[in-house]
mmCIF file of C-alpha atoms in Angstrom:
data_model
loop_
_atom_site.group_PDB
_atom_site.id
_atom_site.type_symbol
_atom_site.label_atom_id
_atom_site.label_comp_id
_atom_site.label_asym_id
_atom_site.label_seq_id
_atom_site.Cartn_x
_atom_site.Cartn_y
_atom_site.Cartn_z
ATOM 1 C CA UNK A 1 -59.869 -88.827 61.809
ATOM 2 C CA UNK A 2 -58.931 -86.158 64.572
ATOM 3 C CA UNK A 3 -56.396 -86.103 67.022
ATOM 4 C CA UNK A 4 -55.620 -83.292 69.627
ATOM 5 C CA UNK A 5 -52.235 -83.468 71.201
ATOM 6 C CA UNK A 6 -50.685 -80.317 70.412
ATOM 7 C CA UNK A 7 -53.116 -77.619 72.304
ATOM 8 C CA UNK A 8 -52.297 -74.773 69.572
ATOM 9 C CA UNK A 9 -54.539 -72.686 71.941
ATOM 10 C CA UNK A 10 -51.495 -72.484 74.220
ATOM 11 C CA UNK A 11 -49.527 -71.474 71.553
ATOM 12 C CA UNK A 12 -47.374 -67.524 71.974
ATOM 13 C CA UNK A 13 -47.804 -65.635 68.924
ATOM 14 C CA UNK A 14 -46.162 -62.561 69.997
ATOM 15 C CA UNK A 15 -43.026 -60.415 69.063
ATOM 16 C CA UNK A 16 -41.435 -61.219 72.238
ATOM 17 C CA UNK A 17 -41.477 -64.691 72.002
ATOM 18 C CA UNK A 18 -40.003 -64.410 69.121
ATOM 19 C CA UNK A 19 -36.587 -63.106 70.521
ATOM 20 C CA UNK A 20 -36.997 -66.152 72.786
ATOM 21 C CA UNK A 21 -37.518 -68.941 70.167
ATOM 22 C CA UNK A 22 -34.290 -67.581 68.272
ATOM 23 C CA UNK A 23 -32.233 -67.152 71.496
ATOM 24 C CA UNK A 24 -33.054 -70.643 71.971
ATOM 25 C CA UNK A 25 -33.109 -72.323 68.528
ATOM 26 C CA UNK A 26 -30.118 -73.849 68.826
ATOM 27 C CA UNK A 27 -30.610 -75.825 72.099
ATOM 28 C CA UNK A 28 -33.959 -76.490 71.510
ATOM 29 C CA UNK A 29 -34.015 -77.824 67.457
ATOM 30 C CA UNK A 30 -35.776 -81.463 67.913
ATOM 31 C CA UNK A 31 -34.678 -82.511 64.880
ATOM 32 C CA UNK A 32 -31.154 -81.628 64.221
ATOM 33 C CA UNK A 33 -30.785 -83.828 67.166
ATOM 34 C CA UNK A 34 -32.501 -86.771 66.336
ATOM 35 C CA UNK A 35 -31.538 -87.478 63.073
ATOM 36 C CA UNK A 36 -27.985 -88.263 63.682
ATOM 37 C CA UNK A 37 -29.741 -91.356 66.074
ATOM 38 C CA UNK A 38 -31.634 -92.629 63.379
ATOM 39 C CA UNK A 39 -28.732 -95.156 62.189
ATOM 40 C CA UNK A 40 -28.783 -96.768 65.991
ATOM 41 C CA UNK A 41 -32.760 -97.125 66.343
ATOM 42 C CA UNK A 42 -33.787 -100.826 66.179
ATOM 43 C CA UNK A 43 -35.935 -101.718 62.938
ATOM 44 C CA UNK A 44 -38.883 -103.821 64.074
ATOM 45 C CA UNK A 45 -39.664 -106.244 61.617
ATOM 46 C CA UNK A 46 -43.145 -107.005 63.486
ATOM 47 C CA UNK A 47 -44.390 -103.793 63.960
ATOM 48 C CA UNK A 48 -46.190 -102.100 60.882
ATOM 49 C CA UNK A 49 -44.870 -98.633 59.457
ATOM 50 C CA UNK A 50 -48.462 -96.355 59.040
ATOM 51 C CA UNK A 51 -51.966 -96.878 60.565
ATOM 52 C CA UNK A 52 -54.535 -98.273 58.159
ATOM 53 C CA UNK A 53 -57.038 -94.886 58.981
ATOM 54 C CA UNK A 54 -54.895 -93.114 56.747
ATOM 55 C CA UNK A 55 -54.673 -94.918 53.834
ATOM 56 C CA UNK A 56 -57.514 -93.301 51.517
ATOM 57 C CA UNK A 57 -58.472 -96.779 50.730
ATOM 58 C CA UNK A 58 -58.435 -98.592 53.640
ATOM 59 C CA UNK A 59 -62.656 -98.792 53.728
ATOM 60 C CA UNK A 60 -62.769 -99.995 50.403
ATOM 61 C CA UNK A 61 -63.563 -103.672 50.462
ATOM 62 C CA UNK A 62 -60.726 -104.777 47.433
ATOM 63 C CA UNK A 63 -58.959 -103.763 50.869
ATOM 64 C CA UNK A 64 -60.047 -106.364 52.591
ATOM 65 C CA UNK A 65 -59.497 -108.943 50.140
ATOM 66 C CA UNK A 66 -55.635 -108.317 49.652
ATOM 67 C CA UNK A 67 -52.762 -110.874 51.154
ATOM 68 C CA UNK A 68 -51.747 -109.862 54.378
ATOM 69 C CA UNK A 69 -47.923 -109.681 52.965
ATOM 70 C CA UNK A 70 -49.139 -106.995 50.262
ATOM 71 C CA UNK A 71 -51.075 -104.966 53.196
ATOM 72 C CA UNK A 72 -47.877 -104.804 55.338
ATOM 73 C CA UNK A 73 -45.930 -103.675 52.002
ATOM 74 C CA UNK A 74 -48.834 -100.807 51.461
ATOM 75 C CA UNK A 75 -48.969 -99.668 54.707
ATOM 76 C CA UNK A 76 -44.844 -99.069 54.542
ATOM 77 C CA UNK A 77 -45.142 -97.310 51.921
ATOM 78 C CA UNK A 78 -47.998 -94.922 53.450
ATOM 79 C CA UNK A 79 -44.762 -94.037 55.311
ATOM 80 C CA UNK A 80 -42.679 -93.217 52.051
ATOM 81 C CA UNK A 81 -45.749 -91.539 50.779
ATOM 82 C CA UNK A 82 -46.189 -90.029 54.489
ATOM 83 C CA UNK A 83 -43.278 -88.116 54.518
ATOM 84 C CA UNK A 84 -42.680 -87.551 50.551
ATOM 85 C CA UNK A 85 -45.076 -85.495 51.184
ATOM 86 C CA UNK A 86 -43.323 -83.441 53.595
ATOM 87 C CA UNK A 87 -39.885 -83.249 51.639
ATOM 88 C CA UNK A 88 -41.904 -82.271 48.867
ATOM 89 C CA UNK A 89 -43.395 -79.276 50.854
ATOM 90 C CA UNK A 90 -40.555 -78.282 52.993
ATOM 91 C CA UNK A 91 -38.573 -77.923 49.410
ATOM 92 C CA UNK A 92 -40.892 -77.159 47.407
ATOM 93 C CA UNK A 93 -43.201 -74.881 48.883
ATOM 94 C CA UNK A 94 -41.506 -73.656 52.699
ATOM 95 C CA UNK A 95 -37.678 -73.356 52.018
ATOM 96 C CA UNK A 96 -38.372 -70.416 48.531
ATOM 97 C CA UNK A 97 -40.087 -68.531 50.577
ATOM 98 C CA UNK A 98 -37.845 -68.347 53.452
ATOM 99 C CA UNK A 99 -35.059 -68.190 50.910
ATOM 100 C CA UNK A 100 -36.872 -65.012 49.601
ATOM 101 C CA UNK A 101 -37.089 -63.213 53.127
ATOM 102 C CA UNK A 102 -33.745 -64.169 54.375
ATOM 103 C CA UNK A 103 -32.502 -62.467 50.602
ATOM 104 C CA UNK A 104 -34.276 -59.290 52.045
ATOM 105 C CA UNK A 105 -37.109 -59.524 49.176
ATOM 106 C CA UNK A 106 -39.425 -57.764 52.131
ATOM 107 C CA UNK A 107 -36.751 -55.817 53.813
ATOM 108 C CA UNK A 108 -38.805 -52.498 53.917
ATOM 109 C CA UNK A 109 -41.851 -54.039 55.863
ATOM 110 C CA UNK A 110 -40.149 -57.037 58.610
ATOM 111 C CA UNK A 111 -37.329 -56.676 60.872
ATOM 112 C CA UNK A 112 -34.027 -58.430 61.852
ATOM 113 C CA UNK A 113 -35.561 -61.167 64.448
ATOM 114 C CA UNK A 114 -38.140 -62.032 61.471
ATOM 115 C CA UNK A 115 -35.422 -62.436 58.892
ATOM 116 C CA UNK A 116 -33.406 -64.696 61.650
ATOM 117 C CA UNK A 117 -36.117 -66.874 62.290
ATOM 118 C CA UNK A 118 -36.706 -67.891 58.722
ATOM 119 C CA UNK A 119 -32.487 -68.202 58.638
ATOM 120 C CA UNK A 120 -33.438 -70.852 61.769
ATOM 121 C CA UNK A 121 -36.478 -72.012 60.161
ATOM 122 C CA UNK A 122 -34.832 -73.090 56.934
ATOM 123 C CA UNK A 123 -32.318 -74.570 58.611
ATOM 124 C CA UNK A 124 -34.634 -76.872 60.752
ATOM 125 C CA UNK A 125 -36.462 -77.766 57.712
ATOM 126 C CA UNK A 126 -33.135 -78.813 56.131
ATOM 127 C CA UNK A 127 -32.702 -80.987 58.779
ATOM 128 C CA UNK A 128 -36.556 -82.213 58.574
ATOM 129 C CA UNK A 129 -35.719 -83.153 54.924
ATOM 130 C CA UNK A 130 -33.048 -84.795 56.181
ATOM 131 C CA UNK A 131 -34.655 -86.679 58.979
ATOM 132 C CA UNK A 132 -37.421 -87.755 56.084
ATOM 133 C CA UNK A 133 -34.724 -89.053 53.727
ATOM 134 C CA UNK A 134 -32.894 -91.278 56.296
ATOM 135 C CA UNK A 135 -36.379 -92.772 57.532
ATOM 136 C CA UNK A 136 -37.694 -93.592 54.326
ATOM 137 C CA UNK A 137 -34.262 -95.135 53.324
ATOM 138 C CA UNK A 138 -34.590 -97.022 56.547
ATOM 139 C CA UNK A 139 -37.920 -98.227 55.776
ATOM 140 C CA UNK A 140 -36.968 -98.950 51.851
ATOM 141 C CA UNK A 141 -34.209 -100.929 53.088
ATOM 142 C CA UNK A 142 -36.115 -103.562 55.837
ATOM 143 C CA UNK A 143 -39.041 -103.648 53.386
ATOM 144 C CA UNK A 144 -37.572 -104.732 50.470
ATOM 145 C CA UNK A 145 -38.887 -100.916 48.395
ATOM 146 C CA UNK A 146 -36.144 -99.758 46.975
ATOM 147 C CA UNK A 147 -37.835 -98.902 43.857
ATOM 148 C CA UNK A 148 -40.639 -97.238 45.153
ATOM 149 C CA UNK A 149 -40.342 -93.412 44.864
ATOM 150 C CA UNK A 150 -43.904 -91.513 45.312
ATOM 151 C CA UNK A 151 -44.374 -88.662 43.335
ATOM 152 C CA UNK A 152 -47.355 -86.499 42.108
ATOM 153 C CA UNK A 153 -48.084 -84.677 44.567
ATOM 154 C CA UNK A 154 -51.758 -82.994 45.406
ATOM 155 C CA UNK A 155 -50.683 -79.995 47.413
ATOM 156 C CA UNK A 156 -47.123 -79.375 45.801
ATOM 157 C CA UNK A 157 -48.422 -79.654 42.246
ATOM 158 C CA UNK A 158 -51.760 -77.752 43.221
ATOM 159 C CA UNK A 159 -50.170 -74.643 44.990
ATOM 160 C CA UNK A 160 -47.243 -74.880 42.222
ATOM 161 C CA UNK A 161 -50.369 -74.034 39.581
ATOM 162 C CA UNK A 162 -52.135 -71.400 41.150
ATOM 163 C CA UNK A 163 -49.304 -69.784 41.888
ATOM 164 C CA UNK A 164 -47.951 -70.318 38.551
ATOM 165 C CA UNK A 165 -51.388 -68.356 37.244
ATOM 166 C CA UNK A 166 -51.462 -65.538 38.892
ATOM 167 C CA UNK A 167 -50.535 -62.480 35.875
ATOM 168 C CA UNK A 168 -47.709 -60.774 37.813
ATOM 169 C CA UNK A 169 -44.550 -61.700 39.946
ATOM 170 C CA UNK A 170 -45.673 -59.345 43.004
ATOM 171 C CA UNK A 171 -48.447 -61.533 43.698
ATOM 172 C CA UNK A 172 -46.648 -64.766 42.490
ATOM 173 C CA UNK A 173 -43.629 -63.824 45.364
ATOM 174 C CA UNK A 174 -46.935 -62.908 47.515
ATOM 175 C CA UNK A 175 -48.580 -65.964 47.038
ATOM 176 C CA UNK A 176 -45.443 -68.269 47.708
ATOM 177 C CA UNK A 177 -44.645 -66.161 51.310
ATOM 178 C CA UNK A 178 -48.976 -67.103 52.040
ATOM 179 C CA UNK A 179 -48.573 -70.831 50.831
ATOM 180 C CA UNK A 180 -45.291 -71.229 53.418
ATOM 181 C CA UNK A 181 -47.626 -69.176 56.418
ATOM 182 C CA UNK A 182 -50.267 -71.390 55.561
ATOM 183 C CA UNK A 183 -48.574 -74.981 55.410
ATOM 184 C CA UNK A 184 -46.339 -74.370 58.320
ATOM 185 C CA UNK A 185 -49.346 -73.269 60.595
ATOM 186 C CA UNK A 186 -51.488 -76.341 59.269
ATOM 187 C CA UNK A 187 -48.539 -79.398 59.648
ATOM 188 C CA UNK A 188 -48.678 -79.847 63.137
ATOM 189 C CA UNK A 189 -52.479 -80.749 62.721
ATOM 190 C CA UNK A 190 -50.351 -82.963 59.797
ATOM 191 C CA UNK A 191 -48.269 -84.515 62.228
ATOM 192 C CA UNK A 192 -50.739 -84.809 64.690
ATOM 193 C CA UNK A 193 -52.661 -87.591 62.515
ATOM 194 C CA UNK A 194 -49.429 -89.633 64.195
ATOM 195 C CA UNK A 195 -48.421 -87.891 66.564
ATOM 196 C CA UNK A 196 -48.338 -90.257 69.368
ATOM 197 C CA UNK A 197 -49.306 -93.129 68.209
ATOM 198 C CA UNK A 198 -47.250 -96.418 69.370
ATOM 199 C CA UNK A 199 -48.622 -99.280 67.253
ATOM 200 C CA UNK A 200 -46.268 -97.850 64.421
ATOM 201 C CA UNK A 201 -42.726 -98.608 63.784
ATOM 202 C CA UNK A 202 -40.626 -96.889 66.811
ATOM 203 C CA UNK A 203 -38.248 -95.131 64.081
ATOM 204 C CA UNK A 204 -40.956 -93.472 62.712
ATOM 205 C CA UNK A 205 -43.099 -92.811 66.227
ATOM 206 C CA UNK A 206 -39.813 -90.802 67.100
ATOM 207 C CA UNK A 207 -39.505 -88.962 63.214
ATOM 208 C CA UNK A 208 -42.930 -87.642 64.438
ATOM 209 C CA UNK A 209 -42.354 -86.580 67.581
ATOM 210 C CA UNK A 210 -39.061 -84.787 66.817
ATOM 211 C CA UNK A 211 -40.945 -83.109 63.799
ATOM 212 C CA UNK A 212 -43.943 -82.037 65.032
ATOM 213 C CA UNK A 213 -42.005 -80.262 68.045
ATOM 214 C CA UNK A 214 -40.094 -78.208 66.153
ATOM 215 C CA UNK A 215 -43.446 -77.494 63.856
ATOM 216 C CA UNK A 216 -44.914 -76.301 66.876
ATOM 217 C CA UNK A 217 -42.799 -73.009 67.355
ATOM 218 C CA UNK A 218 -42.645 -72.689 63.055
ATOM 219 C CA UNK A 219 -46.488 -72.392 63.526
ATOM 220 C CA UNK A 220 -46.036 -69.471 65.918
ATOM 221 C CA UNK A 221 -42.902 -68.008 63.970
ATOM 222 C CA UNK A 222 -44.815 -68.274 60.555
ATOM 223 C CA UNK A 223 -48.425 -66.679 61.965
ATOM 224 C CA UNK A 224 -46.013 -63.581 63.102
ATOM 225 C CA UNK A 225 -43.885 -63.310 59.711
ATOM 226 C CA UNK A 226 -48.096 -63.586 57.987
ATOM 227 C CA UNK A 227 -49.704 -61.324 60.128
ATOM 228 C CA UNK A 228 -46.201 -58.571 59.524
ATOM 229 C CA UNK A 229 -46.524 -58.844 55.850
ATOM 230 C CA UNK A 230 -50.298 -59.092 55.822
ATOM 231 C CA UNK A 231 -50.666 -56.032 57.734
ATOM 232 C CA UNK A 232 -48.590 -54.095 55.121
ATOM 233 C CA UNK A 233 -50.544 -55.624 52.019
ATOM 234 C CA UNK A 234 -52.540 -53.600 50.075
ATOM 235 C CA UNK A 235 -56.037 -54.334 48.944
ATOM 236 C CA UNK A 236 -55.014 -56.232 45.925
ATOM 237 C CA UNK A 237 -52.384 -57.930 47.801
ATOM 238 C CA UNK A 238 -54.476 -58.199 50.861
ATOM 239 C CA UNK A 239 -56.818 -60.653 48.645
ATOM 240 C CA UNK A 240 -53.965 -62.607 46.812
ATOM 241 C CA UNK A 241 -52.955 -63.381 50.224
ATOM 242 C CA UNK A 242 -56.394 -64.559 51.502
ATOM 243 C CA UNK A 243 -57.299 -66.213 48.414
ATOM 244 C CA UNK A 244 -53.588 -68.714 48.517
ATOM 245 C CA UNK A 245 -54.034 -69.368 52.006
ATOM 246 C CA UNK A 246 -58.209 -70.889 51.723
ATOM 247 C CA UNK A 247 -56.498 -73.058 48.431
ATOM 248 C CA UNK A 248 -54.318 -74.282 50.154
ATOM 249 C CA UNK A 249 -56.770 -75.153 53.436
ATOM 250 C CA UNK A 250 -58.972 -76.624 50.445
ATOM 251 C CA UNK A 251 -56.300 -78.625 49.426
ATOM 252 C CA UNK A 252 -53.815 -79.659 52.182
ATOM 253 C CA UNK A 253 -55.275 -83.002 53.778
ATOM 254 C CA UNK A 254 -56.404 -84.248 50.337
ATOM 255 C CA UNK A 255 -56.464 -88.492 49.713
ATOM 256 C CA UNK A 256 -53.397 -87.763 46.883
ATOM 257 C CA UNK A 257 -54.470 -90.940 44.749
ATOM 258 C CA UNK A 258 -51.874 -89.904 42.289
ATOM 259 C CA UNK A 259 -49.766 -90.622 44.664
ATOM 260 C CA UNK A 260 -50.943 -93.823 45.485
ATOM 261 C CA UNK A 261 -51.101 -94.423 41.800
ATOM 262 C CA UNK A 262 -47.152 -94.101 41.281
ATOM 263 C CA UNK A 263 -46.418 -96.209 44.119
ATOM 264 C CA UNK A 264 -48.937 -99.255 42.737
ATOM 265 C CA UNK A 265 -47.130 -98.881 39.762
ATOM 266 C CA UNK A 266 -43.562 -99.105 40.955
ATOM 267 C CA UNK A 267 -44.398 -102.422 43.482
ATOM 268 C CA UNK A 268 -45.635 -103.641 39.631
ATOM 269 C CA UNK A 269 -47.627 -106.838 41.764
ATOM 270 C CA UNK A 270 -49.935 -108.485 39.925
ATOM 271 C CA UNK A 271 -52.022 -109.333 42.963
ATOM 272 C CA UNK A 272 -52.760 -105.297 42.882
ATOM 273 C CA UNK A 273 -53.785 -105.340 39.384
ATOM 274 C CA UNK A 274 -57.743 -105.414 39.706
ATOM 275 C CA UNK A 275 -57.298 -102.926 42.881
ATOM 276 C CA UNK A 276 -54.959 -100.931 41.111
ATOM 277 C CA UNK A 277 -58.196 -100.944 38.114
ATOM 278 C CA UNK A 278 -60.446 -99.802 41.130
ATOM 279 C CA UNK A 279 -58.087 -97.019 41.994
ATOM 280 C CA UNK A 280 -58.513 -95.601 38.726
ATOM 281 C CA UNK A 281 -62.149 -95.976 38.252
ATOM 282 C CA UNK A 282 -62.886 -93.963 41.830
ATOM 283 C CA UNK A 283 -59.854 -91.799 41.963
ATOM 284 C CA UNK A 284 -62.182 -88.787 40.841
ATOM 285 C CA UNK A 285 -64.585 -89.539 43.486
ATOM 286 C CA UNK A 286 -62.085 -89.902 46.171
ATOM 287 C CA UNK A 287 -59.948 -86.702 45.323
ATOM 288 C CA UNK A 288 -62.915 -84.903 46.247
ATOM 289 C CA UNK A 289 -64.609 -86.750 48.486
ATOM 290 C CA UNK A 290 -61.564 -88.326 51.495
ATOM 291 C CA UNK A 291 -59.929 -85.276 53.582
ATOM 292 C CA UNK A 292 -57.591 -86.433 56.387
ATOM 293 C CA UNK A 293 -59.376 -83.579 58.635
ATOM 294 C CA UNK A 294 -57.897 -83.188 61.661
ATOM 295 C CA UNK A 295 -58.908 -80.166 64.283
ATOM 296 C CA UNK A 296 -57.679 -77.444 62.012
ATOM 297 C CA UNK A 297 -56.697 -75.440 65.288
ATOM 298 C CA UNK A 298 -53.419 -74.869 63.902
ATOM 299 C CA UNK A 299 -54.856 -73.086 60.771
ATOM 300 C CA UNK A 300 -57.653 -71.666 62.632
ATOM 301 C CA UNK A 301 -55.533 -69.794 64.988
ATOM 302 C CA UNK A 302 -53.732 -68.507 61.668
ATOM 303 C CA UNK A 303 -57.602 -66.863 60.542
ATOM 304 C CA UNK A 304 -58.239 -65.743 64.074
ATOM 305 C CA UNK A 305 -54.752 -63.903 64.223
ATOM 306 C CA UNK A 306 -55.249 -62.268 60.412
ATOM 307 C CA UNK A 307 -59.187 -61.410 61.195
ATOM 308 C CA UNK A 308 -60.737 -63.901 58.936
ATOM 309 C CA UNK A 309 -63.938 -65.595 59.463
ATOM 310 C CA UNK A 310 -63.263 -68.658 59.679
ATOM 311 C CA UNK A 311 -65.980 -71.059 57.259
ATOM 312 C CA UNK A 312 -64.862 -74.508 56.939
ATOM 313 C CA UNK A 313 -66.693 -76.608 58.905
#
């Protein structure tokens, strides 16, 4: 599926805007705002959580022939698995490595306005985290889920073992600063999947929205902090750097059936037991086969700005 609301093409990537995004930051944080509303939004009951076009499954006909009631349950938590997913990447993969900067681990090759945008940047994704957790515990709540907790997930587990390979902590610490460049230059075409769209629950239309607006100036604060430390890189270096960011390009808008595997297990309905079987017998097929592609511009504009030929289409 592709969507194209944010125009990344607009997008500043300079040093001067910059020193405007953190002179700013605090007026203009989307989500530190929002997510002390969440509590007063309206739940509607008749309105589903996710869109069916991106559940991996959704063309499979053992699709088809589940009970409405099961569907709506699935598609909620598409939602939980929705924006698992993102807690699981803004902790697991963005906040180390703006941890690291902010620490001064690079301190010889960025400056000051660098080191306070990732201080900004960590906060916001606090508050992402935060805006995740209250949504899903909304959702969890109106739903009847309270015992469903994804886990197993592709991109977090993936980027956690090839970093976890590489022989020596230079290009480990390396490969974690790429992975957070990467991801936070390739969410808003994440968020943009939903971005928008008003046939889903209005709690979680507005989770989007407020999320993929502050994503949209990460994008341009993380292609700056990649193209500082890139620059600086040598050869070795250079290619530890090139080589994280295509694995995780490979890897970002993957089906995660494991996933989708925990959560079957934890709604433990028998009426999912020969689907669940399917699952299994094609999960394989489908982890290689179903990418959520959207238009990539965010990540392409992160090639175009380090030099790279671009080769995924």
């Amino acid at each position: 599926m592709r969507n194209n609301n944010f125009d990344v093409t607009s997008r500043n990537y300079s040093k001067e805007y910059l020193n405007t995004i953190n002179s700013r930051w605090g007026r203009n944080s989307e989500v530190m705002r929002y997510s002390d509303d969440i509590e007063s939004c309206i739940f509607d009951l008749d309105k589903e959580d996710f869109i069916d076009s991106m559940l991996p499954f959704s063309n499979h006909p053992d699709w088809d022939s589940l009970d409405l009631d099961i569907k709506t349950k699935i598609r909620s938590c598409g939602w939980l698995l929705y924006q698992g997913n993102t807690i699981y990447i803004e902790t697991g993969l963005v906040m180390p490595a703006c941890t690291y900067i902010i620490e001064s681990g690079v301190s010889d090759i960025i400056d000051s306005s660098i080191i306070l945008s990732m201080a900004e940047a960590i906060t916001d994704e606090g508050y992402h985290t935060l805006l995740a957790v209250k949504t899903c515990d909304v959702v969890r709540k109106n739903r009847d889920l309270e015992h469903v907790k994804p886990r197993n997930f592709h991109l977090v587990n993936e980027m956690k073992k090839f970093m976890s390979l590489l022989p020596s902590e230079e290009e480990r610490r390396i490969s974690m600063i790429a992975t957070a460049c990467c991801t936070e230059n390739h969410i808003t075409d994440y968020l943009d999947l939903l971005y928008g769209n008003k046939s889903i629950q209005p709690i979680c239309a507005k989770a989007v929205e407020a999320h993929a607006k502050d994503e949209w100036v990460h994008g341009s604060v993380f292609n700056i902090l990649a193209q500082t430390i890139y620059s600086k890189l040598n050869k070795n270096g250079k290619k530890v750097f090139k080589l994280t960011v295509d694995h995780v390009a490979k890897n970002f808008f993957r089906a995660d059936i494991n996933a989708w595997l925990s959560i079957i297990d934890d709604l433990n309905d028998s009426r999912l037991d020969s689907f669940k079987k399917e699952m299994y017998e094609i999960k394989e097929e489908y982890d290689k086969k179903i990418e959520f592609t959207n238009n990539n511009n965010g990540l392409r504009k992160l090639y175009d700005k380090l030099e790279w030929e671009w080769d995924r289409d």
